[in-house]
Short mmCIF file of C-alpha atoms and ligand atoms in Angstrom, two decimals:
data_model
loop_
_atom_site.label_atom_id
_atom_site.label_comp_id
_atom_site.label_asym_id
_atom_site.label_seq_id
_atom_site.Cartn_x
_atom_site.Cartn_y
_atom_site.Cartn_z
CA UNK A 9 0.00 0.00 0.00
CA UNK A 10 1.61 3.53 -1.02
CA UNK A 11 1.63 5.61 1.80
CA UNK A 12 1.22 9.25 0.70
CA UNK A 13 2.30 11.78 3.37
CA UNK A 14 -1.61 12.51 4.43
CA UNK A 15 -2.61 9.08 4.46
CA UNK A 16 -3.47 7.01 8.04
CA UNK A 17 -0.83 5.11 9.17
CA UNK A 18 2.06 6.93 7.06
CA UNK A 19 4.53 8.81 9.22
CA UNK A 20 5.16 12.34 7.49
CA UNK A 21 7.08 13.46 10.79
CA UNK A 22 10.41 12.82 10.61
CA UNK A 23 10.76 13.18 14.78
CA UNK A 24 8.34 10.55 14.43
CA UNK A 25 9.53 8.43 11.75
CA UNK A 26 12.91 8.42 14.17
CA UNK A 27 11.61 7.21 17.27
CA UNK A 28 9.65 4.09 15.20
CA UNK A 29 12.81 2.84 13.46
CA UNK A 30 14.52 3.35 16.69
CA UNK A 31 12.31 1.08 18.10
CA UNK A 32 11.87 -1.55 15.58
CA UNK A 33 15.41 -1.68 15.13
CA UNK A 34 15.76 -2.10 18.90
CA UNK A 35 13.56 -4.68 19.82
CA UNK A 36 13.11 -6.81 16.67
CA UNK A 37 14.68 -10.61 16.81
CA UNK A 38 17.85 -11.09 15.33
CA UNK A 39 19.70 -14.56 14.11
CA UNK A 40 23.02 -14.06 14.62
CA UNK A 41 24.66 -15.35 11.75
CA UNK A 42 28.34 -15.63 12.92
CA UNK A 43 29.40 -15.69 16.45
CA UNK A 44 32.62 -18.62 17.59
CA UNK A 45 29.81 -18.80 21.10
CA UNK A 46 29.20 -22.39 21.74
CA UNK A 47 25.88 -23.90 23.87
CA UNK A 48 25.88 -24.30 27.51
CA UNK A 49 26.28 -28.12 26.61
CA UNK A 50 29.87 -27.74 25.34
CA UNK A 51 31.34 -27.07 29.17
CA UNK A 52 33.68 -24.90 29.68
CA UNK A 53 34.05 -24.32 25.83
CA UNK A 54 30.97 -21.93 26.36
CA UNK A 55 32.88 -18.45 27.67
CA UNK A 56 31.14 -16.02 29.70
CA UNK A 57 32.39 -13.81 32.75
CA UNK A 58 34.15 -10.69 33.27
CA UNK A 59 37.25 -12.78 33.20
CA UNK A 60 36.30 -14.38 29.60
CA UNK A 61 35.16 -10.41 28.55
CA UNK A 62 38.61 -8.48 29.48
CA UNK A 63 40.78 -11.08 28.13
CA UNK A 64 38.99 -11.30 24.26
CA UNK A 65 41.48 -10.85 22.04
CA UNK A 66 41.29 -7.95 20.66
CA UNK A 67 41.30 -6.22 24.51
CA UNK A 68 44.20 -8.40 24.82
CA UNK A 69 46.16 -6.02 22.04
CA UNK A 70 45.21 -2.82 23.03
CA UNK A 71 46.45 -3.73 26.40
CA UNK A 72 50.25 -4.23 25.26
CA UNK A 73 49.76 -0.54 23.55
CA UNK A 74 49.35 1.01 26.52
CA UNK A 75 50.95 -1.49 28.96
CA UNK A 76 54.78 -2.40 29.73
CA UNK A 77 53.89 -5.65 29.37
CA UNK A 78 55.23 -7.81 26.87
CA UNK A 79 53.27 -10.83 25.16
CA UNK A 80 55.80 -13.47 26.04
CA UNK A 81 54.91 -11.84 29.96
CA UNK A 82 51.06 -11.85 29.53
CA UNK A 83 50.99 -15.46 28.18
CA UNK A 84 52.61 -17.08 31.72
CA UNK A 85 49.82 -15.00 33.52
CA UNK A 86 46.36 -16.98 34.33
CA UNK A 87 43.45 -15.93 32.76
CA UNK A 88 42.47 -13.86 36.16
CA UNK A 89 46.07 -12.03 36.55
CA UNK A 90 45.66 -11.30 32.55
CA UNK A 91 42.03 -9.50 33.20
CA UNK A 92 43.41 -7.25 36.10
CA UNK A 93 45.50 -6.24 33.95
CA UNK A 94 43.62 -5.14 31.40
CA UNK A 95 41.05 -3.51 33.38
CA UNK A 96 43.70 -1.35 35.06
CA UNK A 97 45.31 -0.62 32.13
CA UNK A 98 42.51 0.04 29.65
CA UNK A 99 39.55 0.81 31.88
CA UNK A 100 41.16 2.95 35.02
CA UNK A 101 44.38 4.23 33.48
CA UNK A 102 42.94 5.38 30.48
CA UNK A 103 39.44 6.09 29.45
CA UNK A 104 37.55 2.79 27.76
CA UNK A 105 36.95 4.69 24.16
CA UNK A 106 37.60 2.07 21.81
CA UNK A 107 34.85 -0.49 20.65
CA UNK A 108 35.95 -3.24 22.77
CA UNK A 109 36.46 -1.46 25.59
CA UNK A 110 33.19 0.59 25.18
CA UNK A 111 31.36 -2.69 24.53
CA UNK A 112 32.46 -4.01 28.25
CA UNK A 113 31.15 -0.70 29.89
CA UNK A 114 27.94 -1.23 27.99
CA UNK A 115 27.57 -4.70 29.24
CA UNK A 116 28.84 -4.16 32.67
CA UNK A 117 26.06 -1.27 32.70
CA UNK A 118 23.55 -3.40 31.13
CA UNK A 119 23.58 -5.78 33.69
CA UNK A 120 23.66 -3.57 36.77
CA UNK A 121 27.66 -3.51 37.60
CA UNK A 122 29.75 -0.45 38.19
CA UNK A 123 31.38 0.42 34.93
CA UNK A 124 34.40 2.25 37.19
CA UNK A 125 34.80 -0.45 39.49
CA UNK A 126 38.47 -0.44 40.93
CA UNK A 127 38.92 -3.88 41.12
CA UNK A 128 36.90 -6.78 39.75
CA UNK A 129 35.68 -8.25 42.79
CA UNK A 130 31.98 -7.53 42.31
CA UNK A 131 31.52 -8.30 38.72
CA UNK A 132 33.61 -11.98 39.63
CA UNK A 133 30.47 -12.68 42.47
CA UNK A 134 27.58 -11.74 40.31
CA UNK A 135 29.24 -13.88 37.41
CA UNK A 136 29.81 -17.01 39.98
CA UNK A 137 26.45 -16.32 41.21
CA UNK A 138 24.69 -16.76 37.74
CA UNK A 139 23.16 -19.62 36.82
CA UNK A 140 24.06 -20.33 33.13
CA UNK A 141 20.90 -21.73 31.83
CA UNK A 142 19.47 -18.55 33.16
CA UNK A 143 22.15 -16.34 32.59
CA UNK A 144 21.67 -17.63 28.79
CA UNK A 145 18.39 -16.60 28.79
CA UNK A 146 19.27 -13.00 30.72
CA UNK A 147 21.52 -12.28 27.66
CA UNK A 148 19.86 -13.38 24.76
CA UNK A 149 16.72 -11.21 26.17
CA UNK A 150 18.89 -8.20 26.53
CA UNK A 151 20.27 -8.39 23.04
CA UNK A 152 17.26 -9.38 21.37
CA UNK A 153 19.15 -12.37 19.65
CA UNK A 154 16.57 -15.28 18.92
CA UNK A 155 19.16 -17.71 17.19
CA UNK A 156 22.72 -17.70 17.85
CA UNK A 157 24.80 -19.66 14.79
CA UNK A 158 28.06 -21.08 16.37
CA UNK A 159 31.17 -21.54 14.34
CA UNK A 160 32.15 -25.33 15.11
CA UNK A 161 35.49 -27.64 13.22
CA UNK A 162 34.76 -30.98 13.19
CA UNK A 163 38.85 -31.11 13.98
CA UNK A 164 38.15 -30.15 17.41
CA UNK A 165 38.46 -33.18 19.45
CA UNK A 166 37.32 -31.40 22.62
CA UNK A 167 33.88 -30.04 21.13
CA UNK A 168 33.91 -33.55 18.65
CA UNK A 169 33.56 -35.23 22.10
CA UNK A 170 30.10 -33.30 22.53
CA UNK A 171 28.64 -34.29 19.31
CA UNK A 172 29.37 -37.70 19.39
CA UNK A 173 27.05 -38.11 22.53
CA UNK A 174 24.56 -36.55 21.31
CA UNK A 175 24.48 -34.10 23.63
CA UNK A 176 20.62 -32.38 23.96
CA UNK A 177 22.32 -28.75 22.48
CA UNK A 178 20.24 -25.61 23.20
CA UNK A 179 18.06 -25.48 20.19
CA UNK A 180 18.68 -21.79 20.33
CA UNK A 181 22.20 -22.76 19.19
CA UNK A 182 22.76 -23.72 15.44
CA UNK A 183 25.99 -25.04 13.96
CA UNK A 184 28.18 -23.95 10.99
CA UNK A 185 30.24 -26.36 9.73
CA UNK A 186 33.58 -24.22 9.19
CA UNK A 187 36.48 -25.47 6.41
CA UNK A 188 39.15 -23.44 7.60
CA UNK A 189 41.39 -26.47 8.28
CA UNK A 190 40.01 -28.33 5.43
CA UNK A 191 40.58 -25.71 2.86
CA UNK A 192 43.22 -23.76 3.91
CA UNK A 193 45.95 -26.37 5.39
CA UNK A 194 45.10 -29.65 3.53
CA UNK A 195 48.33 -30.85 3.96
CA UNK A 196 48.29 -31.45 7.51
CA UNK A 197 44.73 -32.42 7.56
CA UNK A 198 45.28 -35.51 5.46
CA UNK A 199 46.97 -37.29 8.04
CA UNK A 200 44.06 -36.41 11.08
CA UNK A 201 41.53 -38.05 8.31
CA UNK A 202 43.95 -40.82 7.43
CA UNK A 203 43.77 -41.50 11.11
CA UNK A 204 40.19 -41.46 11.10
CA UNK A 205 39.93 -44.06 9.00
CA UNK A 206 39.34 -42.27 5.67
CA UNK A 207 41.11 -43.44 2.59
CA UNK A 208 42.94 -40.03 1.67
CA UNK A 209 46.26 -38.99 0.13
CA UNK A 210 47.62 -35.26 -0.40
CA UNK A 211 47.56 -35.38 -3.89
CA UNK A 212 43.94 -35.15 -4.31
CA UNK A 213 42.28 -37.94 -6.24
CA UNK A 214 38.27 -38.94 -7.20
CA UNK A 215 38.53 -41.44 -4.65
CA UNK A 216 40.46 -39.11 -1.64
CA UNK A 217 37.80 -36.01 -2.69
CA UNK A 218 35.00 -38.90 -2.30
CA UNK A 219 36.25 -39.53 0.84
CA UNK A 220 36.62 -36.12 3.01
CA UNK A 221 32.70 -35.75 1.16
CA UNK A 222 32.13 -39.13 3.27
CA UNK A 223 33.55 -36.92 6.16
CA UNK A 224 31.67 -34.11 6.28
CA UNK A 225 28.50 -36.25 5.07
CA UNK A 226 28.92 -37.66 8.62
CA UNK A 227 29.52 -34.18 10.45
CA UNK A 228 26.90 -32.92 8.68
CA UNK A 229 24.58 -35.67 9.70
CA UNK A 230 25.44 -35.02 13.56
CA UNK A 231 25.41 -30.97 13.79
CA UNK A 232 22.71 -30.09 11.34
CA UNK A 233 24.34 -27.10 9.98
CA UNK A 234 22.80 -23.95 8.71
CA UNK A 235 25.49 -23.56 6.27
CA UNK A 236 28.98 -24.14 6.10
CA UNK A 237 31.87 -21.29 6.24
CA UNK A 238 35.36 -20.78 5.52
CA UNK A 239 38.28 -17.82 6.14
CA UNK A 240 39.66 -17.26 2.86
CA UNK A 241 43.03 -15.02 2.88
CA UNK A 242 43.51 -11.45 1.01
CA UNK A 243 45.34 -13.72 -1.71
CA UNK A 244 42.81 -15.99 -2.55
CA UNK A 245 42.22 -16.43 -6.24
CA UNK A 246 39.54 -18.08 -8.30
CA UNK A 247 40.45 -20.12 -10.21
CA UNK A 248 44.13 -21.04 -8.84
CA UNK A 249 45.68 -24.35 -9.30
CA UNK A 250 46.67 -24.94 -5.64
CA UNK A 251 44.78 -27.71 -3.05
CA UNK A 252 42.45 -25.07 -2.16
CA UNK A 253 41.23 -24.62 -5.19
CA UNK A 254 40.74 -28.76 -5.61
CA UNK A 255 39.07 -29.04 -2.29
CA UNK A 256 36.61 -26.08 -3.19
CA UNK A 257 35.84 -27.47 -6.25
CA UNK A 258 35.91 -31.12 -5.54
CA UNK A 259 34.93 -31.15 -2.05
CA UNK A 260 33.16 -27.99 -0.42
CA UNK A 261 31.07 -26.81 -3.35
CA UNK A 262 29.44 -30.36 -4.19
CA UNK A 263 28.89 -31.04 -0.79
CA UNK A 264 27.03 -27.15 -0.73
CA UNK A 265 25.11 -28.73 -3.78
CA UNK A 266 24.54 -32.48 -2.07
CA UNK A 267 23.08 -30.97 1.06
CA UNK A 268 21.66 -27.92 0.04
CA UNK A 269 23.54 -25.88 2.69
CA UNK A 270 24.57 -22.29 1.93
CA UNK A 271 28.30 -21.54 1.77
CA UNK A 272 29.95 -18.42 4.00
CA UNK A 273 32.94 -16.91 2.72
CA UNK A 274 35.10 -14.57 4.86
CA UNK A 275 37.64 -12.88 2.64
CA UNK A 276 41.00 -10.77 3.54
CA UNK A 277 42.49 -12.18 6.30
CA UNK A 278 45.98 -12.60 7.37
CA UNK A 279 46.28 -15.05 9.44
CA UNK A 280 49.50 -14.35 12.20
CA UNK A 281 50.96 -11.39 10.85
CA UNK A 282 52.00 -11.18 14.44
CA UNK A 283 52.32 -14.62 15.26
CA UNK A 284 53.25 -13.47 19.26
CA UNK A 285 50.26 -12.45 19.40
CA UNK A 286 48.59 -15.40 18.93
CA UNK A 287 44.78 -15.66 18.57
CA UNK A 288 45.46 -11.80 18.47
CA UNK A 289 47.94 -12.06 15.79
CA UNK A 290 46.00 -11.84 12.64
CA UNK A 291 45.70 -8.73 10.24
CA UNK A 292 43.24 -7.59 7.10
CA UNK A 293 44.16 -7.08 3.62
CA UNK A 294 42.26 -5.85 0.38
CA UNK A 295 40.83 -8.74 -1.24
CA UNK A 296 40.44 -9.66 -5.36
CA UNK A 297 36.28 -9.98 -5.48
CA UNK A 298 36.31 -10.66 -8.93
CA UNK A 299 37.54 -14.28 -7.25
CA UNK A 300 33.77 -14.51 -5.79
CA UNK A 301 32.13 -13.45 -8.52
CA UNK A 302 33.49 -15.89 -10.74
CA UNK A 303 32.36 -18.13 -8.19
CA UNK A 304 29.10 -17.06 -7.92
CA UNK A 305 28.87 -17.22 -11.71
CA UNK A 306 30.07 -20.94 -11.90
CA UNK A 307 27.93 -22.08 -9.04
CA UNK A 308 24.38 -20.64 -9.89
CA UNK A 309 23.17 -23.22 -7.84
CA UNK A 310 25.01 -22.69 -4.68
CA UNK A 311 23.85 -19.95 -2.25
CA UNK A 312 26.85 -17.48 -1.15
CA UNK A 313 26.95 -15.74 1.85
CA UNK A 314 29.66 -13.20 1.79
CA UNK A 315 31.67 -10.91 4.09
CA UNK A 316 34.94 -8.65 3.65
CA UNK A 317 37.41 -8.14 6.35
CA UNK A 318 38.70 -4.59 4.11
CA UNK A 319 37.32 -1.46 4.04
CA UNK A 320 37.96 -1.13 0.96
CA UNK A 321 36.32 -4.40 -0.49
CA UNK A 322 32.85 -3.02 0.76
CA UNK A 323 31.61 -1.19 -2.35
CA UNK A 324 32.70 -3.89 -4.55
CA UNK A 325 30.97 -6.74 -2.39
CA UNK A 326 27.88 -4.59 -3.03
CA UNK A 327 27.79 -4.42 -6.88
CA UNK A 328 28.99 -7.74 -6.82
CA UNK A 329 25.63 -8.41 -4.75
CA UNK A 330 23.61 -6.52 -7.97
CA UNK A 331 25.20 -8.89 -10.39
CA UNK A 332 24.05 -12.07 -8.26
CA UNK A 333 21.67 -13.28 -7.00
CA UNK A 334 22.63 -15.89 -5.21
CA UNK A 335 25.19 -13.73 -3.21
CA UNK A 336 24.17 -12.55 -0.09
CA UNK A 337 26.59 -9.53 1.29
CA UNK A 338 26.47 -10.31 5.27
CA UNK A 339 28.03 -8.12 8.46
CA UNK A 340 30.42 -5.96 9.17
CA UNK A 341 33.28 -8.18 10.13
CA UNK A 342 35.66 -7.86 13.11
CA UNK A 343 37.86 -4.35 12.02
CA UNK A 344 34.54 -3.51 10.68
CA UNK A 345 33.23 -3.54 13.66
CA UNK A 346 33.32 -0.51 14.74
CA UNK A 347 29.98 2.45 14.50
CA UNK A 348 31.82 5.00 12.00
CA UNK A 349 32.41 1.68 9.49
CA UNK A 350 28.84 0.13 10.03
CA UNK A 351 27.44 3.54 9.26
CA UNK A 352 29.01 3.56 5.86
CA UNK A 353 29.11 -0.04 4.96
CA UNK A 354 25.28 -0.11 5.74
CA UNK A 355 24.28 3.21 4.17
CA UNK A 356 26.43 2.26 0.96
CA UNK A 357 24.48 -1.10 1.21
CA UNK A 358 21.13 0.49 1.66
CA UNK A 359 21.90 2.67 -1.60
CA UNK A 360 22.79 -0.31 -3.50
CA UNK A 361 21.04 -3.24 -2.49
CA UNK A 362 18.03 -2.03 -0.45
CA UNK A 363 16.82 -4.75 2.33
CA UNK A 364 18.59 -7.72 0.37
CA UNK A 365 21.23 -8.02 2.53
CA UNK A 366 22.41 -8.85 6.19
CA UNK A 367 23.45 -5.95 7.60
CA UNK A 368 25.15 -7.27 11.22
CA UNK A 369 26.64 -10.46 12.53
CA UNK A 370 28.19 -9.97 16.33
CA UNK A 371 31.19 -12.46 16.00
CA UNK A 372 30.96 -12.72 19.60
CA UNK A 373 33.16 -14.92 21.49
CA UNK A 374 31.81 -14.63 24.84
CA UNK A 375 28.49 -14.86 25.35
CA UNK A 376 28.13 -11.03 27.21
CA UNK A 377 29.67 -9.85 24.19
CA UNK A 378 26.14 -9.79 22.82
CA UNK A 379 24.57 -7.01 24.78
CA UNK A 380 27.12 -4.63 23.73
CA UNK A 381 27.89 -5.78 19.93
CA UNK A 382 24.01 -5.65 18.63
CA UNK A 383 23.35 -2.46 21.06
CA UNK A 384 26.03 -0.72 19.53
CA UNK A 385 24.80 -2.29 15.72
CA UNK A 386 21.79 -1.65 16.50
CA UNK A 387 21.72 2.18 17.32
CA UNK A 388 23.85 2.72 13.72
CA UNK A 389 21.63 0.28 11.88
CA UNK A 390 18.67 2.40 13.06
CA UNK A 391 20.43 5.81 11.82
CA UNK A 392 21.07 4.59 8.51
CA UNK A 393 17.54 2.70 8.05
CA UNK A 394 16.17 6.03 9.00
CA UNK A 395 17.87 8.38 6.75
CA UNK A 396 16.81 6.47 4.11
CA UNK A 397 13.50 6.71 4.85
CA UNK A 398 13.83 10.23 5.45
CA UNK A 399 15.26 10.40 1.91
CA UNK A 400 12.34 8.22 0.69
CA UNK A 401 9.86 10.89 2.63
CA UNK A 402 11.57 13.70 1.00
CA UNK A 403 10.87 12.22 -2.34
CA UNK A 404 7.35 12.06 -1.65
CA UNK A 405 6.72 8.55 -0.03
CA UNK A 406 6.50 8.09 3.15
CA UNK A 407 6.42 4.70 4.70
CA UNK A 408 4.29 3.25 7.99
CA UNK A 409 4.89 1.04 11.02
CA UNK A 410 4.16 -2.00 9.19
CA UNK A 411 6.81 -1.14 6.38
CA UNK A 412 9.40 -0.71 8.77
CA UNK A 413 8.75 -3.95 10.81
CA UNK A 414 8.62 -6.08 7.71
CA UNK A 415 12.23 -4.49 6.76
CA UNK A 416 13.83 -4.51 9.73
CA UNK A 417 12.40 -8.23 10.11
CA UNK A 418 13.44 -9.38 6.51
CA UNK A 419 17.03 -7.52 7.65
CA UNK A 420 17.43 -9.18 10.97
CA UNK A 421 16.42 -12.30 9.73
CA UNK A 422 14.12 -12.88 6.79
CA UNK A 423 17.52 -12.99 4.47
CA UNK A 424 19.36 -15.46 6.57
CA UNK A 425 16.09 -17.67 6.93
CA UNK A 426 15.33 -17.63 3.06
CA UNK A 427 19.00 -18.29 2.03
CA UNK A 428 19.05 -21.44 4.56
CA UNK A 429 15.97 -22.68 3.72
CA UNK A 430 14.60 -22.58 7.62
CA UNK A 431 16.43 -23.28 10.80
CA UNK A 432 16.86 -27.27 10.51
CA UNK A 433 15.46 -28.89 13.55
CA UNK A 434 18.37 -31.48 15.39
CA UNK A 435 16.45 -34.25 16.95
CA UNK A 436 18.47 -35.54 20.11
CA UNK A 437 19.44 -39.32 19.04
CA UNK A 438 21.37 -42.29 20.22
CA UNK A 439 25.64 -42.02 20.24
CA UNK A 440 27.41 -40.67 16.71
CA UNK A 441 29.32 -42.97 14.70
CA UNK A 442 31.59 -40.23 13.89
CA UNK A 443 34.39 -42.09 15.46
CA UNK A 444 34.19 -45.45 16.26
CA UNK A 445 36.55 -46.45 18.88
CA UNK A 446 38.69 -48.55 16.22
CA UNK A 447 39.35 -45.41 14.89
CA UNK A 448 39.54 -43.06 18.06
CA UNK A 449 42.97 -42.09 18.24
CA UNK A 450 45.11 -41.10 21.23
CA UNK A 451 44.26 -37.37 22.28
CA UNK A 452 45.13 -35.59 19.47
CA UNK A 453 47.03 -32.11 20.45
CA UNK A 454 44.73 -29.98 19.41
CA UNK A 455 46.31 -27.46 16.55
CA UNK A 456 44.78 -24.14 17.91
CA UNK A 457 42.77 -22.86 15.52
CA UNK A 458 43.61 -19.08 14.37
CA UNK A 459 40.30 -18.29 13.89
O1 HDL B 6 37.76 -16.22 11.23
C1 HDL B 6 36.86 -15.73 11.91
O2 HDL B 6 35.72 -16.25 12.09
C2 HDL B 6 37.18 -14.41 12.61
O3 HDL B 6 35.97 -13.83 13.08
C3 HDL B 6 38.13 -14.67 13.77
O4 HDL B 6 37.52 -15.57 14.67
C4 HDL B 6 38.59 -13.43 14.54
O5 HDL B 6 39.61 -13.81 15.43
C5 HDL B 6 37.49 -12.80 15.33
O6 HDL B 6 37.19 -13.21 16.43
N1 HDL B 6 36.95 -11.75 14.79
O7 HDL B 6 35.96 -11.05 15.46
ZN1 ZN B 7 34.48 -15.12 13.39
#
């Protein structure tokens, strides 16, 4: 229904027009389309705590810019000698301004803490006096997340130890079957899945790509993804003739097909260019998106979800998003995480693309991190959905209640739902056969993963 300025239920004021969006944008349900949170049932793989919050990676660098401190120094303290730290150094020796900082204020303040505590003594009681299951609850309500997607590598042994039993997961929680180690370091994953008891070799062969599809066939059976996802570096290239490029082609793309699941890429990272740093270590880089759109163009079939770690790659990503449609432009990732690069990324995406896109993933690693990363996406998503519509009104057209529920909604999650086909239901059943225990091997070390 075209809403002309005089006509009931349009909003002609724009005073008016700001508080609605404000508060559509606020309270609406949002899937969460990326976060590395994990269910209550994974133990103490699920982080939460002031502890958890002040020692997040990218707290952990600022800390060493403003701290004597070395890495080597930080690393031999426990995870509670490593938080004081951080709070004195980032939080009562200078003035919390940056995003990650900010974002523990907000959450401290959202749940009724003193943001300029001088120790941590009182936010370390009300944490051990939460219950989780409730806590869970507390913080999904407060951030207005419905669904939280989880990032989960079936080369984890710890969290492959959850799956395998079947464990009744949170059916708030969704998996994401991530390829990082599959794609991106082949070589040393051969021998894990040789181990397993799948018939691979290095050199890539029908039979070896048949197998690792036998793999995640069975992963894919126990976590019921929503999609699967991989961290593709600045230099990626498509085509290339390296192993990536085989175990895209041969592996990760027709298992997208076989199972129907949508594929995440997350281009322009570079992985450890600070390798002291650890977890910490990694940097961005511009990225060659003519390598996704060729992609896109060879894979009709396949649904793309896409985000850009540069700056820079943002425009591109959009037009890119014009010339298919089975790309999906999603979040402002991790550097982009910050208000003054939502507010462009999502105006320029607005301008381009209109509601056919996904304008916010949280990437959150602890579960409080919630609160503070869709309150502060929130508030810019609001101010750039509103302009527009101001823009809209100022062309004659102004838009109603309604029309600014069903954006926000088709925004927040009406995209992700439609490109996944539905949230898939994961019925709890008797033990995996992931690994039998003919095949179980002796506790792995488990490579960190970088991402
Ligand atoms: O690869 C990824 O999924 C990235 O989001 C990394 O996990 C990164 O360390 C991160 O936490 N970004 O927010
Ligand atoms: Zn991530």
């Amino acid at each position: 229904m075209i809403e002309k300025p005089g006509e009931p239920g349009a909003l002609p004021d724009v005073a008016q027009l700001k508080r609605e969006v404000a508060e559509v944008v606020k309270t609406t349900p949002v899937i969460d389309v990326h976060t590395h949170l994990l269910a209550p049932q994974f133990g103490e793989m699920s982080l939460f705590g002031i502890d958890e919050l002040l020692t997040y990676h990218y707290l952990i660098v600022e800390t060493f810019r403003s701290s004597e401190v070395k890495p080597e120094q930080f690393w031999h303290m426990n995870t509670a000698e490593q938080a004081d730290l951080v709070w004195k150094t980032l939080f009562i020796e200078n003035t919390p301004l940056s995003e990650a900082t900010r974002g523990v204020v907000t959450v401290l303040n959202a749940l009724g803490l003193d943001t300029g505590a001088a120790d941590l003594s009182e936010a370390r009681a009300y944490f051990r006096s939460r219950n989780l299951a409730k806590h869970v609850d507390l913080v999904l309500d407060l951030s207005s997340v419905s669904d939280v997607v989880m990032t989960n590598d079936p080369f984890n042994t710890q969290e492959a130890r959850v799956w395998e039993a079947r464990a009744d997961i949170d059916k708030r929680f969704h998996a994401t079957l991530r390829m990082d180690r599959l794609v991106n370091d082949w070589e040393h994953v051969v021998p894990r899945l040789s181990q397993l008891g799948y018939q691979v070799e290095t050199r890539g062969s029908a039979k070896t790509a048949a197998e690792v599809r036998r793999f995640l066939g069975k992963w894919i059976e126990a976590m019921k993804p929503v999609c699967m996802a991989v961290s593709l570096p600045a230099e990626f290239k498509f085509p290339d003739n390296d192993a990536r490029d085989w175990i895209l082609r041969e592996v990760t793309l027709p298992t997208a097909r076989e199972h129907g699941l949508a594929l995440a890429l997350m281009v322009g990272v570079r992985r450890g260019v600070n390798a002291a740093l650890r977890v910490a270590g990694d940097g961005a880089g511009s990225a060659d998106v003519g390598a996704l759109e060729r992609m896109c163009a060879e894979y009709p079939d396949v649904r793309f979800l896409a985000t850009f770690l540069s700056r820079e790659n943002q425009h591109e990503l959009c037009i890119a998003a014009r010339k298919f449609s089975n790309l999906m432009p999603f979040g402002c990732w991790w550097f982009l995480n910050n208000p003054s690069i939502i507010s462009e990324i999502t105006r320029e995406r607005l301008e381009l693309l209109g509601t056919s896109f996904i304008p916010q993933h949280s990437d959150a690693r602890i579960l409080e991190q919630l609160i503070y990363k869709w309150q502060h996406s929130r508030d810019v998503i609001a101010e750039s959905l509103c302009e527009s519509y101001e823009r809209l009104l100022h062309s004659g057209r102004a838009v109603t209640r309604q029309e600014i529920e069903r954006d926000v909604t088709r925004m927040l999650s009406g995209n992700f739902l439609d490109w996944i086909g539905g949230l898939p239901t994961r019925l709890v059943t008797g033990p995996s056969e992931l690994t039998t225990e003919k095949m179980r091997q002796p506790e792995e070390p488990d490579v960190v993963t970088t991402y």
